[in-house]
Structures are given as structure tokens and as C-alpha cells.
Amino acid sequence: MQHNNNQNVSFANEPYRDPDFTINFKAPFNAEPRQDVLVQQFITPTEKFYVRNHAPVPDINGESYALKVDGLVGNPLILSLSDIKNKFEKVTINASIQCAGNRRTMMSEYKKVRGVGWGIASLSTASWSGCRLKDILEYAKVFTKTEGALHAVFWGLDFGCPEDNGKPYGSSITMEKAMDLDGDVLLAYEMNGEPLPRDHGYPLRVIAPGIIGARSVKWLDKVTVSSQESESFFQRRDYKIFHNGVDWNNVEKYWDKTPSLQELSIQSAICIPAPNSTLYLPFTITGYATSGGGRKVERVDISLDGGETWDYAELMGEDKGVCNKYWSWVLFKYTITQLPQLQNKDHQKIRLVCRAWDSASNTQPKDVKDIWNLRGVMNNCWHF
Amino acid sequence: MQHNNNQNVSFANEPYRDPDFTINFKAPFNAEPRQDVLVQQFITPTEKFYVRNHAPVPDINGESYALKVDGLVGNPLILSLSDIKNKFEKVTINASIQCAGNRRTMMSEYKKVRGVGWGIASLSTASWSGCRLKDILEYAKVFTKTEGALHAVFWGLDFGCPEDNGKPYGSSITMEKAMDLDGDVLLAYEMNGEPLPRDHGYPLRVIAPGIIGARSVKWLDKVTVSSQESESFFQRRDYKIFHNGVDWNNVEKYWDKTPSLQELSIQSAICIPAPNSTLYLPFTITGYATSGGGRKVERVDISLDGGETWDYAELMGEDKGVCNKYWSWVLFKYTITQLPQLQNKDHQKIRLVCRAWDSASNTQPKDVKDIWNLRGVMNNCWHF
Ligand SMILES: [Mo]
Ligand SMILES: [Mo]
């Protein structure tokens, strides 16, 4: 199962996918479910879970698979899949994973950005089972922070990422997140009670809840404990957010001094109805809201008049989290039974908006204009 | 030192205060330093630290003072000040404390709210020393969460709060925050290396960093571990944030179903120059930025044109925090050497704005209109 940078990568051996996906990029495969289908249930069915790939999907034999753990550890490891399943406690968490590029298409409509165009459905929620990264790192006798152990660097087996000269996808998280017992970072081998499907990282992937999906590396090849962040393109030259004066002519000055994205911000979107729908009363609006860092979604506001007046949506709170461990989205609904302004008219145009607030009183920015950024990441403006 | 609800409370024995304070309310005393003075140093001099009192300042004898610890604990405690100093490890942290009402005056200018009017200086930063609340609760053999220990309820000795029928000030935090080793909740007896001054809670106060100042109860009388939040007015009928449709006619429906504020959101303000100043180039803008929950301030953006274009301020990063333990503000500066648009005019009006971003990619809302709320709390809109 050794791969190297020079191998031919091809898309000839991609897995079967749900024909109902909206395909945003074909090869590598990037697709999101229909937004109305997404909010039908708290746990997204595996086949509907959005797919964000950076290269062809590796075809890995779980029997011969080995995870390497090296770097600033006293006891470097090579672990088989059965070692991982048998030597370490099995932990199951519900967690949403959201791409930092979620809602990028809307940002691009305001002003063009580069990157895969995503609607509002590049996030999904699953039950993940695996071992704690913390347990594996402790077994490897990981060094302390003062000894320089600051980042857990992940490499995938998905060779052939065009942005990074054919290297596999790579990324890192801080050791504080990796080693936090309440951080719930897993090396997951099951998704919704079944072995991971190929598109979601078979046989082993990182699940780093509360932070951008880009850090939850799939088809995990190696964990290296390091004093430095991942040197991958995807850590150093992507997934960063700048003010609107940074463009492709001057961005080189900014990459190194801009932190790589980790925790997600507060986010919400209306999934039903689709924009420009004709509604017949009573009508129920349905959507999702989520925040990063385990923060709880405290409320979702709905406006029928573009944000002049608001009311509270009902939260369908299936995320039974505890303080700072709310890893999953909440779904919300709001039923319109009458429109106060509706008088003698048969039709009335309403301007639906949603915005969420989290347990740190953070809320979404109103206008995409104010958060526009070159890479089109972290678009969490009010959803009209 | 026993007080009771019926005692006469008077303001005849208030401590000496800096004559340079801006007094927002005289009795109880509520005052903030001059905003230009505030940002002269990272640690606010004790006499310049903003004061937010809810009643007359108690005059407590440290020799006879006793802290009570009761409720859901196996070993209720009565501890003298020297017990607290001698039995428990002394811990020192730098932390900013910010009133949830900071910048309320600006919110009230948009649309009237009730509450003490504060400018932009109802926050300050100090070095606090004391013992960990966690250590005291463990010594008291605190029950577990499954045994119902969900809130640490604090009562002060400042009898005479008019909002709460003469009771002392009270508030609570979650046990997750209280018991989190990384949460750094202290029972502090020193401020900037000296015993607490009377205005800041002598002889003992709570310092709960990263959350609204209202939870850092001064003149601490008692800690009760409870399955319920504090029943104080200040937990149940204040310090909550609603949408703009909640007013004094309908608010009763909303209090109980609205969470009490805990973690602070992302905030920043320009302290120098004052609004409507005449500036001569080169000119340096100075201000502060802070976030809640220990999140790091990653960047501060400055605009000279009301938010159309932005540049980065320089962060004077004296907060040497670690992941999710950035308890102190950062000060920032930005020097204007020339105005690109200045051509043949002698004078030019610029529209300065700042906004900050934290490590969870949260940023401040643009317009106060969009976050206006009945109690005028958590105003963190862009600062013009
Ligand atoms: Mo992503
Ligand atoms: Mo406050």
C-alpha cells in the first residue's frame, strides 16, 4: 500500500455515489446533497453526506493498512487497523463537519473568488466511532508543549492533489485541541455504525469536531507531532481569511502572517423553502444552525421582512451536548400562519432571513460584502 | 460582619475614587476611566480600573471575614481569609473584565434602553491573584454533575441592591467553567499585587475570565453548589439578550426561556482619537480588542472610509496566552501617514472604523440596529 508522489493518479476507480448529489466539481469529486434533503433528519444518511475530495479516492486494503505515528514522541508507532480497534477505547460522538467553503457560491456572486463553488449544504452530521487521538498520542509517549510538541500534523493517502504538486492532502491541528479530553478528536473507523465508506476516508480518518472540515483528514497515513504547523499547501496557502484589500497580486505578503483557520464561527441557513419559492400558508421554514468550538447554538432568529423585525425559530435540539461540547448542528423550524401585512392583496413578497446566535453571544454578519475574502471562506452572513 | 436584608444601607462610607473618572451613576457608584487613559498601558492601574457597583460598598474586616461554601458538597466549609491564602495554591493570571453593558450609551442613542450608560471604557485589565475556585470546591468534596452539581452560585456582601429588594448582588456560572482547570476561575484576594481595594471586592472576589463581568461577584459571601442557576435578579431578569421585537410590554414571556449571558463575544473600540477630532498627519490610532471564552484576537481591521476598505492594525500582543486561555485584551495601533484620497484639499473628513476577529473567525456586527436589545447588553458593533 505504499504510494509515492510519482505514481499515476487517476479517477478510474472512484466509488459509487448518490445520483441525487449536486456535483460542484467532478474530479476530484466535490458534491453536496439537496438542501431540502439535508434537513430531513438530524443524522445525515451516509450516502447523502457531502463529499469534499482533493484528489482521486485511494483504494486501501484495511488488512494491510498501517497508521504511522512519529515526530516528537518517545515511542513511534506503526499500528494496524485491528491494533487501533483493539488497543484503544472505542468512543462514539455525533458531530457535524462543515467545509470552510460552505456558502462560497454566494460570496462569489457578490465578487468572484477562487475555489470550489458550494451552496449551503457543504456540511452534514454523522455519528463517528473510533479511538481518541489523545489516547494514541499518549501511547506514543508524546512530548510536552515545553518540549516543542505544538501541532499534530496529518497526512492522507490521497496522492495527487493538484494544488500541492501531487502530494496527498495534509493539515494540522494544535496539540491543545488534540490533547484536550473535552476536545473529542477521534481517529474514526466508523460512520453511522458502519466502516467508513471510501469517500469518507476508509479505513481511518481524523474527526476534529468544532473546527473546519479541512482539518479532519481522510485516509489517514501518518500523524507527526511537530513544533510547526503542517507544511501542506492546505495549511499554509489556503483556508485563511483576509480583509477585502488582499487580492491575487498582493496575497504573497499575507499568507505567512495570517493564521490558518481552525474553529468554525456561528452559521445558519434556510434550507426549505428554496429562494424565490411561492408559498401557501401555513408554511414551515426549515434550516440548520451550527457553531464552532463546541459552543451551543442558543437561538435562531427569523425575519420575514429582510431583517427589520425578528421572531424566534423553534430549535429541534437533538444535540445533547454539555458546555463547550456541542459538536452537532441544530435543525430549526418556523411556521408562518399569517402575514400581518397581508391585507387586500392576493400575493405578497416576503424576504426571509435567518441568523443564529451562539453561547458566546456571537452572531452572523449581515452583509457578505463586509466579510468577502479572496479564498471565499467562512461565509456566514445572514442567509436570505 | 453579618448583614441582613433589613439593615440600613447608605452611601456614607464609600471609598476614595480617582477624580478623573467619568461617573455614569453616582450611587451605586458606576464609573469608567477616560478612554485615552485606558489604553496607555496593558495592565490598567488599579485606580483607573472601571467600577461597576450595584449597592453601597461594604466595609469588611478581613480578620473576621469568612467565606461559606455549601450546597451540593460533601464537606461544607467556612474559611477565613488566611485559610484561603494558606491552604490553597496561589495562582496569578492577567485578565480583562468587561461589563456586558460596555458601549450601552451608543445602543441607547440608536433607540433608548434601560441601564447604566457606559461609553467604551467599561472594561479594564489587571493581574489577579488568588486560589482556584476548583481547588476550594474539590476540598469541599463537591458532587458530580450526575449528582446534580451544575452551577456555582455566588452571593456578595453588598446588601442593598435596589433591583433585588435590597438583597446583595448574586450570580452564577456553570460548573463546567468552575471546574475546568483551563477555565482559570479564581477567588482573588489581590489585584495588581496588592490586596483588593474596597471598590473591587475586598477581601475576596470571583474572577471568572472570558465571561461577562457580571459573573465575577465582588465581596464574596458564599458559594453554593446547586442544580439551578442563581435565583438573583441579576441572573434571571437582567444580562440577557433578545431580538428587537421584545419590549417592556412583552418581556415577561421571554426572561425564563432566554439563556443568561456567560461568554463574551468579539469586541473592539478606537480609544484615540475621540470622535470628531481634528487630526494632523502622521497620526496614530490606538484602541483595544478582546474576545470571550479565552479565544485569541487574531486581527483588528481599520478602515478610514467607513468600512469600504480595510487595513490591518498592529497588535501589541502582550497577552501571552495559550489556546483558549487568552483572557486579556490586546491593544492595537495604526499609524496614518497619508491619506490616498487627499489631493488639493486642505481638510478631509475620514470615517474611522475598527472591527476585530477572533480565533473562531467571529467578527463584530456592522450596525447597532441589528443587535439592539431591550437591556442594551453586548453591544459589539463596529466602532466608528
Ligand atoms: Mo473544506
Ligand atoms: Mo455588568
Tab-separated table of N, CA and C and ligand atoms in Angstrom, chain B residues 50 52 54 98-102 104 118 122 169 212-215 239, ligand 2:
chain	number	residue	atom	x	y	z
B	50	TYR	N	-12.216	50.426	35.775
B	50	TYR	CA	-13.638	50.815	35.826
B	50	TYR	C	-14.313	50.172	37.041
B	52	ARG	N	-18.013	49.004	38.675
B	52	ARG	CA	-19.419	48.730	38.425
B	52	ARG	C	-19.981	48.147	39.719
B	54	HIS	N	-23.414	47.697	42.420
B	54	HIS	CA	-24.879	47.593	42.411
B	54	HIS	C	-25.502	48.068	43.715
B	98	GLN	N	-14.882	42.750	31.494
B	98	GLN	CA	-15.703	43.669	30.702
B	98	GLN	C	-17.153	43.560	31.138
B	99	CYS	N	-17.746	44.690	31.373
B	99	CYS	CA	-19.169	44.748	31.695
B	99	CYS	C	-19.978	44.414	30.445
B	100	ALA	N	-21.025	43.618	30.612
B	100	ALA	CA	-21.911	43.315	29.479
B	100	ALA	C	-22.572	44.587	28.946
B	101	GLY	N	-22.571	45.637	29.767
B	101	GLY	CA	-23.159	46.910	29.339
B	101	GLY	C	-22.187	47.848	28.644
B	102	ASN	N	-20.954	47.387	28.433
B	102	ASN	CA	-19.982	48.225	27.713
B	102	ASN	C	-20.601	48.694	26.388
B	104	ARG	N	-23.089	50.640	26.007
B	104	ARG	CA	-24.549	50.752	26.033
B	104	ARG	C	-25.042	52.117	25.567
B	118	TRP	N	-22.915	53.408	29.614
B	118	TRP	CA	-21.459	53.232	29.591
B	118	TRP	C	-20.941	53.654	28.228
B	122	SER	N	-15.883	50.513	29.841
B	122	SER	CA	-16.251	49.682	30.981
B	122	SER	C	-15.626	48.300	30.822
B	169	TYR	N	-25.830	41.511	45.710
B	169	TYR	CA	-25.641	41.075	44.331
B	169	TYR	C	-25.388	39.568	44.297
B	212	ILE	N	-18.874	37.479	31.020
B	212	ILE	CA	-19.249	38.854	31.347
B	212	ILE	C	-18.884	39.185	32.796
B	213	GLY	N	-18.508	40.435	33.003
B	213	GLY	CA	-18.074	40.886	34.319
B	213	GLY	C	-19.095	40.619	35.408
B	214	ALA	N	-20.361	40.594	35.028
B	214	ALA	CA	-21.442	40.388	35.993
B	214	ALA	C	-21.322	39.084	36.775
B	215	ARG	N	-20.552	38.136	36.269
B	215	ARG	CA	-20.408	36.845	36.977
B	215	ARG	C	-19.231	36.849	37.963
B	239	TYR	N	-29.091	40.939	32.147
B	239	TYR	CA	-27.983	40.298	31.446
B	239	TYR	C	-28.462	39.163	30.532
C	2	MO	MO	-22.017	44.420	34.155
